[in-house]
């Protein structure tokens, strides 16, 4: 059962990130249809995240109380409605309103999915399980790019958006009929917890927890990486077309290549982290140092494209930069859940929603920087790349220095999970 759950969470993430990224893939026809400037396009990209952090927190807290299955089903139905609603968009204000609402209802997905996967997998597989969910995001954002570009080219961008709405509806029925809420039947400790009401959190204690070095610098590292997530989603297609001078077809293929290779890289990093954790049970060496090292290397590769503009190197550097920096995305939730196991959804929502504040900043900042460069688009892109590389590098170093998770998972009952939950 746990593998069915994980596969469906993976495809849910595919849809989630395809919904995010399709606006970037359709950037050229949308900007042409509505006659948008770079600054206005930055506003469109940013608007998706205006409510995303807030609804991510409340949605995940709601899932902790009502159950992930019910909440995920509800939000997936809203995605269906909104994606079909794109057919009625006729002006920039409606486009922005649609992106705001879509972001609001897609905000809870990632933290709920991480927490839900955490219920089903033992400690030695948690990093891998979360990397599969994150991998779904990369598939949705990049690997399916050629398919989405083809739909946009042949049928128009509105029909392509509506096709994702249909995919959301199919996922809803599969998840509701093929999965269970949690593996309560397989070990007594979870059954007992299910009968108990979840205690209310004292605000003071919770704020102190969030201000602890482990929670704070994990969140900041996630935040810095998510600036790259948003840049890859909103600006990478335009960058490849305008700065690297690729055709739309070459752009779609390149985006897919970057997605495929990067998934292999960060899943490999996650599996290496799991292997080290299984071997030494040391959070610092197996989780923190592995992720910090990957982030630092990724930032250096990302900054290299400012110097080497050859299209082949740009793709290679993007693959390495994305794959290495994204290591924080599957491992970060594991660290946060360990800080308050009984509130896994809430803890991951704090992480992802705080990180998603980058989604508000990054598109606007990139659009502003490119505009400042005047007619020199390459200079504008390079300045935005330099800014992001420095940010990831700095927070990767701080993450390595200050993050010191508790030595063992606080849910000790999971030790026997392997034998009972398959």
PDB file of C-alpha atoms in Angstrom, residues 73-293:
ATOM      1  CA  UNK A  73      -8.950  15.368  -2.504  1.00  0.00           C
ATOM      2  CA  UNK A  74     -10.622  18.724  -1.881  1.00  0.00           C
ATOM      3  CA  UNK A  75      -7.752  20.867  -3.131  1.00  0.00           C
ATOM      4  CA  UNK A  76      -7.290  18.670  -6.213  1.00  0.00           C
ATOM      5  CA  UNK A  77     -10.917  19.331  -7.200  1.00  0.00           C
ATOM      6  CA  UNK A  78     -10.309  23.078  -6.902  1.00  0.00           C
ATOM      7  CA  UNK A  79      -7.342  22.739  -9.285  1.00  0.00           C
ATOM      8  CA  UNK A  80      -9.681  21.127 -11.810  1.00  0.00           C
ATOM      9  CA  UNK A  81     -12.171  23.988 -11.608  1.00  0.00           C
ATOM     10  CA  UNK A  82      -9.520  26.695 -11.866  1.00  0.00           C
ATOM     11  CA  UNK A  83      -7.667  25.133 -14.793  1.00  0.00           C
ATOM     12  CA  UNK A  84     -10.871  24.814 -16.811  1.00  0.00           C
ATOM     13  CA  UNK A  85     -11.681  28.385 -15.783  1.00  0.00           C
ATOM     14  CA  UNK A  86      -8.658  29.584 -17.778  1.00  0.00           C
ATOM     15  CA  UNK A  87     -10.821  29.318 -20.897  1.00  0.00           C
ATOM     16  CA  UNK A  88     -12.633  32.476 -19.702  1.00  0.00           C
ATOM     17  CA  UNK A  89      -9.506  34.650 -19.221  1.00  0.00           C
ATOM     18  CA  UNK A  90      -9.532  37.688 -21.517  1.00  0.00           C
ATOM     19  CA  UNK A  91      -7.285  40.260 -19.790  1.00  0.00           C
ATOM     20  CA  UNK A  92      -4.296  40.673 -17.461  1.00  0.00           C
ATOM     21  CA  UNK A  93      -6.370  41.225 -14.260  1.00  0.00           C
ATOM     22  CA  UNK A  94      -8.194  37.920 -14.789  1.00  0.00           C
ATOM     23  CA  UNK A  95      -4.892  36.155 -15.474  1.00  0.00           C
ATOM     24  CA  UNK A  96      -3.475  37.483 -12.200  1.00  0.00           C
ATOM     25  CA  UNK A  97      -6.648  36.542 -10.287  1.00  0.00           C
ATOM     26  CA  UNK A  98      -6.483  33.011 -11.692  1.00  0.00           C
ATOM     27  CA  UNK A  99      -2.823  32.649 -10.627  1.00  0.00           C
ATOM     28  CA  UNK A 100      -3.591  33.956  -7.130  1.00  0.00           C
ATOM     29  CA  UNK A 101      -6.411  31.459  -6.612  1.00  0.00           C
ATOM     30  CA  UNK A 102      -4.471  28.556  -8.115  1.00  0.00           C
ATOM     31  CA  UNK A 103      -1.516  29.300  -5.835  1.00  0.00           C
ATOM     32  CA  UNK A 104      -3.816  29.544  -2.824  1.00  0.00           C
ATOM     33  CA  UNK A 105      -5.238  26.053  -3.370  1.00  0.00           C
ATOM     34  CA  UNK A 106      -1.972  24.462  -4.485  1.00  0.00           C
ATOM     35  CA  UNK A 107      -0.015  25.817  -1.497  1.00  0.00           C
ATOM     36  CA  UNK A 108      -0.939  22.977   0.887  1.00  0.00           C
ATOM     37  CA  UNK A 109       0.004  20.125  -1.469  1.00  0.00           C
ATOM     38  CA  UNK A 110       3.751  19.825  -0.862  1.00  0.00           C
ATOM     39  CA  UNK A 111       3.741  19.961   2.967  1.00  0.00           C
ATOM     40  CA  UNK A 112       0.808  17.549   3.163  1.00  0.00           C
ATOM     41  CA  UNK A 113       2.460  15.177   0.671  1.00  0.00           C
ATOM     42  CA  UNK A 114       5.774  15.194   2.592  1.00  0.00           C
ATOM     43  CA  UNK A 115       3.997  14.554   5.884  1.00  0.00           C
ATOM     44  CA  UNK A 116       1.781  11.857   4.360  1.00  0.00           C
ATOM     45  CA  UNK A 117       4.773  10.050   2.863  1.00  0.00           C
ATOM     46  CA  UNK A 118       6.549  10.308   6.219  1.00  0.00           C
ATOM     47  CA  UNK A 119       3.746   8.269   7.846  1.00  0.00           C
ATOM     48  CA  UNK A 120       4.259   5.365   5.489  1.00  0.00           C
ATOM     49  CA  UNK A 121       8.038   4.966   5.382  1.00  0.00           C
ATOM     50  CA  UNK A 122      10.684   4.016   7.971  1.00  0.00           C
ATOM     51  CA  UNK A 123      13.561   6.402   8.839  1.00  0.00           C
ATOM     52  CA  UNK A 124      16.031   4.733   6.477  1.00  0.00           C
ATOM     53  CA  UNK A 125      13.696   5.397   3.507  1.00  0.00           C
ATOM     54  CA  UNK A 126      12.267   8.817   4.410  1.00  0.00           C
ATOM     55  CA  UNK A 127      14.820  10.750   2.371  1.00  0.00           C
ATOM     56  CA  UNK A 128      14.167   8.543  -0.648  1.00  0.00           C
ATOM     57  CA  UNK A 129      10.377   8.817  -0.254  1.00  0.00           C
ATOM     58  CA  UNK A 130      10.500  12.608  -0.101  1.00  0.00           C
ATOM     59  CA  UNK A 131      12.896  12.717  -3.048  1.00  0.00           C
ATOM     60  CA  UNK A 132      10.295  10.790  -5.083  1.00  0.00           C
ATOM     61  CA  UNK A 133       7.689  13.440  -4.213  1.00  0.00           C
ATOM     62  CA  UNK A 134      10.154  16.208  -5.110  1.00  0.00           C
ATOM     63  CA  UNK A 135      10.947  14.257  -8.280  1.00  0.00           C
ATOM     64  CA  UNK A 136       7.301  14.527  -9.238  1.00  0.00           C
ATOM     65  CA  UNK A 137       7.703  18.282  -9.029  1.00  0.00           C
ATOM     66  CA  UNK A 138      10.651  18.194 -11.419  1.00  0.00           C
ATOM     67  CA  UNK A 139       8.775  15.934 -13.828  1.00  0.00           C
ATOM     68  CA  UNK A 140       5.817  18.311 -13.751  1.00  0.00           C
ATOM     69  CA  UNK A 141       7.948  21.427 -14.095  1.00  0.00           C
ATOM     70  CA  UNK A 142      10.488  20.255 -16.646  1.00  0.00           C
ATOM     71  CA  UNK A 143      10.331  16.714 -18.018  1.00  0.00           C
ATOM     72  CA  UNK A 144       6.783  17.048 -19.377  1.00  0.00           C
ATOM     73  CA  UNK A 145       7.771  20.410 -20.902  1.00  0.00           C
ATOM     74  CA  UNK A 146       7.944  19.077 -24.496  1.00  0.00           C
ATOM     75  CA  UNK A 147       4.409  17.677 -24.150  1.00  0.00           C
ATOM     76  CA  UNK A 148       3.074  20.933 -22.745  1.00  0.00           C
ATOM     77  CA  UNK A 149       4.910  22.991 -25.373  1.00  0.00           C
ATOM     78  CA  UNK A 150       3.363  20.804 -28.087  1.00  0.00           C
ATOM     79  CA  UNK A 151      -0.125  21.278 -26.633  1.00  0.00           C
ATOM     80  CA  UNK A 152       0.428  25.034 -26.431  1.00  0.00           C
ATOM     81  CA  UNK A 153       1.736  25.179 -30.020  1.00  0.00           C
ATOM     82  CA  UNK A 154      -0.987  22.995 -31.546  1.00  0.00           C
ATOM     83  CA  UNK A 155      -4.091  23.846 -29.501  1.00  0.00           C
ATOM     84  CA  UNK A 156      -3.220  27.108 -27.759  1.00  0.00           C
ATOM     85  CA  UNK A 157      -2.217  27.851 -24.171  1.00  0.00           C
ATOM     86  CA  UNK A 158      -5.761  27.816 -22.750  1.00  0.00           C
ATOM     87  CA  UNK A 159      -6.478  24.274 -23.953  1.00  0.00           C
ATOM     88  CA  UNK A 160      -3.142  23.114 -22.515  1.00  0.00           C
ATOM     89  CA  UNK A 161      -4.108  24.562 -19.122  1.00  0.00           C
ATOM     90  CA  UNK A 162      -7.505  22.844 -19.276  1.00  0.00           C
ATOM     91  CA  UNK A 163      -5.791  19.506 -20.021  1.00  0.00           C
ATOM     92  CA  UNK A 164      -4.034  19.784 -16.651  1.00  0.00           C
ATOM     93  CA  UNK A 165      -7.438  20.332 -15.058  1.00  0.00           C
ATOM     94  CA  UNK A 166      -8.589  17.012 -16.506  1.00  0.00           C
ATOM     95  CA  UNK A 167      -5.466  15.323 -15.099  1.00  0.00           C
ATOM     96  CA  UNK A 168      -6.322  16.695 -11.637  1.00  0.00           C
ATOM     97  CA  UNK A 169      -9.784  15.142 -11.819  1.00  0.00           C
ATOM     98  CA  UNK A 170      -8.376  11.721 -12.745  1.00  0.00           C
ATOM     99  CA  UNK A 171      -5.889  11.895  -9.850  1.00  0.00           C
ATOM    100  CA  UNK A 172      -8.693  12.745  -7.405  1.00  0.00           C
ATOM    101  CA  UNK A 173     -10.609   9.545  -8.167  1.00  0.00           C
ATOM    102  CA  UNK A 174      -7.506   7.352  -8.104  1.00  0.00           C
ATOM    103  CA  UNK A 175      -6.313   8.710  -4.756  1.00  0.00           C
ATOM    104  CA  UNK A 176      -9.710   8.431  -3.115  1.00  0.00           C
ATOM    105  CA  UNK A 177     -10.354   4.836  -4.220  1.00  0.00           C
ATOM    106  CA  UNK A 178      -6.862   3.291  -4.119  1.00  0.00           C
ATOM    107  CA  UNK A 179      -5.323   4.624  -0.884  1.00  0.00           C
ATOM    108  CA  UNK A 180      -5.910   4.731   2.864  1.00  0.00           C
ATOM    109  CA  UNK A 181      -5.351   7.611   5.278  1.00  0.00           C
ATOM    110  CA  UNK A 182      -2.486   5.963   7.161  1.00  0.00           C
ATOM    111  CA  UNK A 183      -1.092   2.536   8.123  1.00  0.00           C
ATOM    112  CA  UNK A 184      -2.921   2.507  11.493  1.00  0.00           C
ATOM    113  CA  UNK A 185      -3.758  -1.151  11.166  1.00  0.00           C
ATOM    114  CA  UNK A 186      -0.155  -2.276  11.206  1.00  0.00           C
ATOM    115  CA  UNK A 187       1.152  -1.125  14.547  1.00  0.00           C
ATOM    116  CA  UNK A 188      -0.621  -0.509  17.825  1.00  0.00           C
ATOM    117  CA  UNK A 189       1.064   2.721  18.787  1.00  0.00           C
ATOM    118  CA  UNK A 190      -0.421   4.655  15.875  1.00  0.00           C
ATOM    119  CA  UNK A 191      -3.844   3.156  16.597  1.00  0.00           C
ATOM    120  CA  UNK A 192      -3.719   4.549  20.106  1.00  0.00           C
ATOM    121  CA  UNK A 193      -2.674   7.966  18.870  1.00  0.00           C
ATOM    122  CA  UNK A 194      -5.541   8.038  16.423  1.00  0.00           C
ATOM    123  CA  UNK A 195      -8.036   7.748  19.304  1.00  0.00           C
ATOM    124  CA  UNK A 196      -6.485  10.694  21.097  1.00  0.00           C
ATOM    125  CA  UNK A 197      -7.273  14.293  20.241  1.00  0.00           C
ATOM    126  CA  UNK A 198      -4.334  16.282  18.950  1.00  0.00           C
ATOM    127  CA  UNK A 199      -3.292  18.673  21.690  1.00  0.00           C
ATOM    128  CA  UNK A 200      -3.311  22.388  20.951  1.00  0.00           C
ATOM    129  CA  UNK A 201       0.080  23.975  20.519  1.00  0.00           C
ATOM    130  CA  UNK A 202       1.136  26.773  22.825  1.00  0.00           C
ATOM    131  CA  UNK A 203       1.990  29.711  20.603  1.00  0.00           C
ATOM    132  CA  UNK A 204       5.010  30.721  22.690  1.00  0.00           C
ATOM    133  CA  UNK A 205       6.513  27.234  22.631  1.00  0.00           C
ATOM    134  CA  UNK A 206       5.896  26.902  18.903  1.00  0.00           C
ATOM    135  CA  UNK A 207       7.540  30.256  18.134  1.00  0.00           C
ATOM    136  CA  UNK A 208      10.547  29.281  20.234  1.00  0.00           C
ATOM    137  CA  UNK A 209      10.807  26.061  18.251  1.00  0.00           C
ATOM    138  CA  UNK A 210      10.689  27.939  14.949  1.00  0.00           C
ATOM    139  CA  UNK A 211      13.368  30.342  16.207  1.00  0.00           C
ATOM    140  CA  UNK A 212      15.728  27.495  17.088  1.00  0.00           C
ATOM    141  CA  UNK A 213      18.856  27.326  14.884  1.00  0.00           C
ATOM    142  CA  UNK A 214      17.809  23.993  13.371  1.00  0.00           C
ATOM    143  CA  UNK A 215      14.333  25.127  12.272  1.00  0.00           C
ATOM    144  CA  UNK A 216      15.403  28.652  11.331  1.00  0.00           C
ATOM    145  CA  UNK A 217      18.389  27.821   9.151  1.00  0.00           C
ATOM    146  CA  UNK A 218      16.687  24.819   7.560  1.00  0.00           C
ATOM    147  CA  UNK A 219      13.885  27.162   6.549  1.00  0.00           C
ATOM    148  CA  UNK A 220      16.308  29.798   5.252  1.00  0.00           C
ATOM    149  CA  UNK A 221      18.213  27.202   3.224  1.00  0.00           C
ATOM    150  CA  UNK A 222      14.929  26.005   1.758  1.00  0.00           C
ATOM    151  CA  UNK A 223      13.983  29.630   1.049  1.00  0.00           C
ATOM    152  CA  UNK A 224      17.184  30.307  -0.874  1.00  0.00           C
ATOM    153  CA  UNK A 225      16.782  27.145  -2.956  1.00  0.00           C
ATOM    154  CA  UNK A 226      13.153  27.905  -3.690  1.00  0.00           C
ATOM    155  CA  UNK A 227      14.234  31.122  -5.385  1.00  0.00           C
ATOM    156  CA  UNK A 228      15.895  28.800  -7.899  1.00  0.00           C
ATOM    157  CA  UNK A 229      12.759  26.625  -8.059  1.00  0.00           C
ATOM    158  CA  UNK A 230      10.707  29.652  -9.067  1.00  0.00           C
ATOM    159  CA  UNK A 231      13.358  30.922 -11.492  1.00  0.00           C
ATOM    160  CA  UNK A 232      13.487  27.537 -13.233  1.00  0.00           C
ATOM    161  CA  UNK A 233       9.692  27.530 -13.445  1.00  0.00           C
ATOM    162  CA  UNK A 234       9.025  31.114 -14.561  1.00  0.00           C
ATOM    163  CA  UNK A 235      12.190  32.374 -16.229  1.00  0.00           C
ATOM    164  CA  UNK A 236      14.219  29.405 -17.540  1.00  0.00           C
ATOM    165  CA  UNK A 237      12.165  28.936 -20.749  1.00  0.00           C
ATOM    166  CA  UNK A 238      12.459  32.644 -21.597  1.00  0.00           C
ATOM    167  CA  UNK A 239      16.168  32.651 -20.683  1.00  0.00           C
ATOM    168  CA  UNK A 240      16.895  29.748 -23.033  1.00  0.00           C
ATOM    169  CA  UNK A 241      15.015  31.436 -25.881  1.00  0.00           C
ATOM    170  CA  UNK A 242      16.207  35.015 -25.421  1.00  0.00           C
ATOM    171  CA  UNK A 243      19.680  34.687 -23.874  1.00  0.00           C
ATOM    172  CA  UNK A 244      20.849  31.324 -25.212  1.00  0.00           C
ATOM    173  CA  UNK A 245      18.988  31.824 -28.537  1.00  0.00           C
ATOM    174  CA  UNK A 246      17.180  28.475 -28.655  1.00  0.00           C
ATOM    175  CA  UNK A 247      14.068  27.772 -30.708  1.00  0.00           C
ATOM    176  CA  UNK A 248      10.872  26.859 -28.781  1.00  0.00           C
ATOM    177  CA  UNK A 249      11.421  23.204 -29.690  1.00  0.00           C
ATOM    178  CA  UNK A 250      15.039  23.251 -28.516  1.00  0.00           C
ATOM    179  CA  UNK A 251      13.930  25.028 -25.362  1.00  0.00           C
ATOM    180  CA  UNK A 252      11.346  22.352 -24.558  1.00  0.00           C
ATOM    181  CA  UNK A 253      13.856  19.560 -25.116  1.00  0.00           C
ATOM    182  CA  UNK A 254      16.535  21.321 -23.044  1.00  0.00           C
ATOM    183  CA  UNK A 255      14.119  21.894 -20.170  1.00  0.00           C
ATOM    184  CA  UNK A 256      13.247  18.186 -20.227  1.00  0.00           C
ATOM    185  CA  UNK A 257      16.926  17.152 -20.248  1.00  0.00           C
ATOM    186  CA  UNK A 258      17.659  19.420 -17.295  1.00  0.00           C
ATOM    187  CA  UNK A 259      14.685  17.917 -15.485  1.00  0.00           C
ATOM    188  CA  UNK A 260      15.618  14.273 -16.105  1.00  0.00           C
ATOM    189  CA  UNK A 261      19.273  14.640 -15.119  1.00  0.00           C
ATOM    190  CA  UNK A 262      18.542  16.798 -12.068  1.00  0.00           C
ATOM    191  CA  UNK A 263      16.048  14.233 -10.731  1.00  0.00           C
ATOM    192  CA  UNK A 264      18.711  11.543 -10.941  1.00  0.00           C
ATOM    193  CA  UNK A 265      21.189  13.782  -9.127  1.00  0.00           C
ATOM    194  CA  UNK A 266      19.063  14.845  -6.169  1.00  0.00           C
ATOM    195  CA  UNK A 267      17.544  11.383  -5.781  1.00  0.00           C
ATOM    196  CA  UNK A 268      21.109  10.070  -5.708  1.00  0.00           C
ATOM    197  CA  UNK A 269      22.041  12.618  -3.038  1.00  0.00           C
ATOM    198  CA  UNK A 270      18.939  11.631  -1.009  1.00  0.00           C
ATOM    199  CA  UNK A 271      19.757   7.932  -1.281  1.00  0.00           C
ATOM    200  CA  UNK A 272      23.344   8.623  -0.221  1.00  0.00           C
ATOM    201  CA  UNK A 273      22.006  10.561   2.765  1.00  0.00           C
ATOM    202  CA  UNK A 274      19.673   7.667   3.677  1.00  0.00           C
ATOM    203  CA  UNK A 275      22.558   5.187   3.373  1.00  0.00           C
ATOM    204  CA  UNK A 276      24.755   7.247   5.687  1.00  0.00           C
ATOM    205  CA  UNK A 277      21.913   7.676   8.165  1.00  0.00           C
ATOM    206  CA  UNK A 278      21.225   3.939   8.208  1.00  0.00           C
ATOM    207  CA  UNK A 279      24.929   3.320   8.783  1.00  0.00           C
ATOM    208  CA  UNK A 280      25.729   5.879  11.513  1.00  0.00           C
ATOM    209  CA  UNK A 281      22.374   7.318  12.737  1.00  0.00           C
ATOM    210  CA  UNK A 282      24.082  10.734  12.740  1.00  0.00           C
ATOM    211  CA  UNK A 283      21.886  13.584  11.488  1.00  0.00           C
ATOM    212  CA  UNK A 284      24.735  16.066  11.092  1.00  0.00           C
ATOM    213  CA  UNK A 285      26.941  13.922   8.866  1.00  0.00           C
ATOM    214  CA  UNK A 286      24.207  12.090   6.958  1.00  0.00           C
ATOM    215  CA  UNK A 287      21.657  14.867   6.477  1.00  0.00           C
ATOM    216  CA  UNK A 288      23.103  18.312   7.166  1.00  0.00           C
ATOM    217  CA  UNK A 289      26.624  18.039   5.736  1.00  0.00           C
ATOM    218  CA  UNK A 290      25.483  16.122   2.651  1.00  0.00           C
ATOM    219  CA  UNK A 291      22.818  18.719   1.820  1.00  0.00           C
ATOM    220  CA  UNK A 292      25.040  21.711   2.610  1.00  0.00           C
ATOM    221  CA  UNK A 293      27.833  20.378   0.408  1.00  0.00           C
TER     222      UNK A 293
END
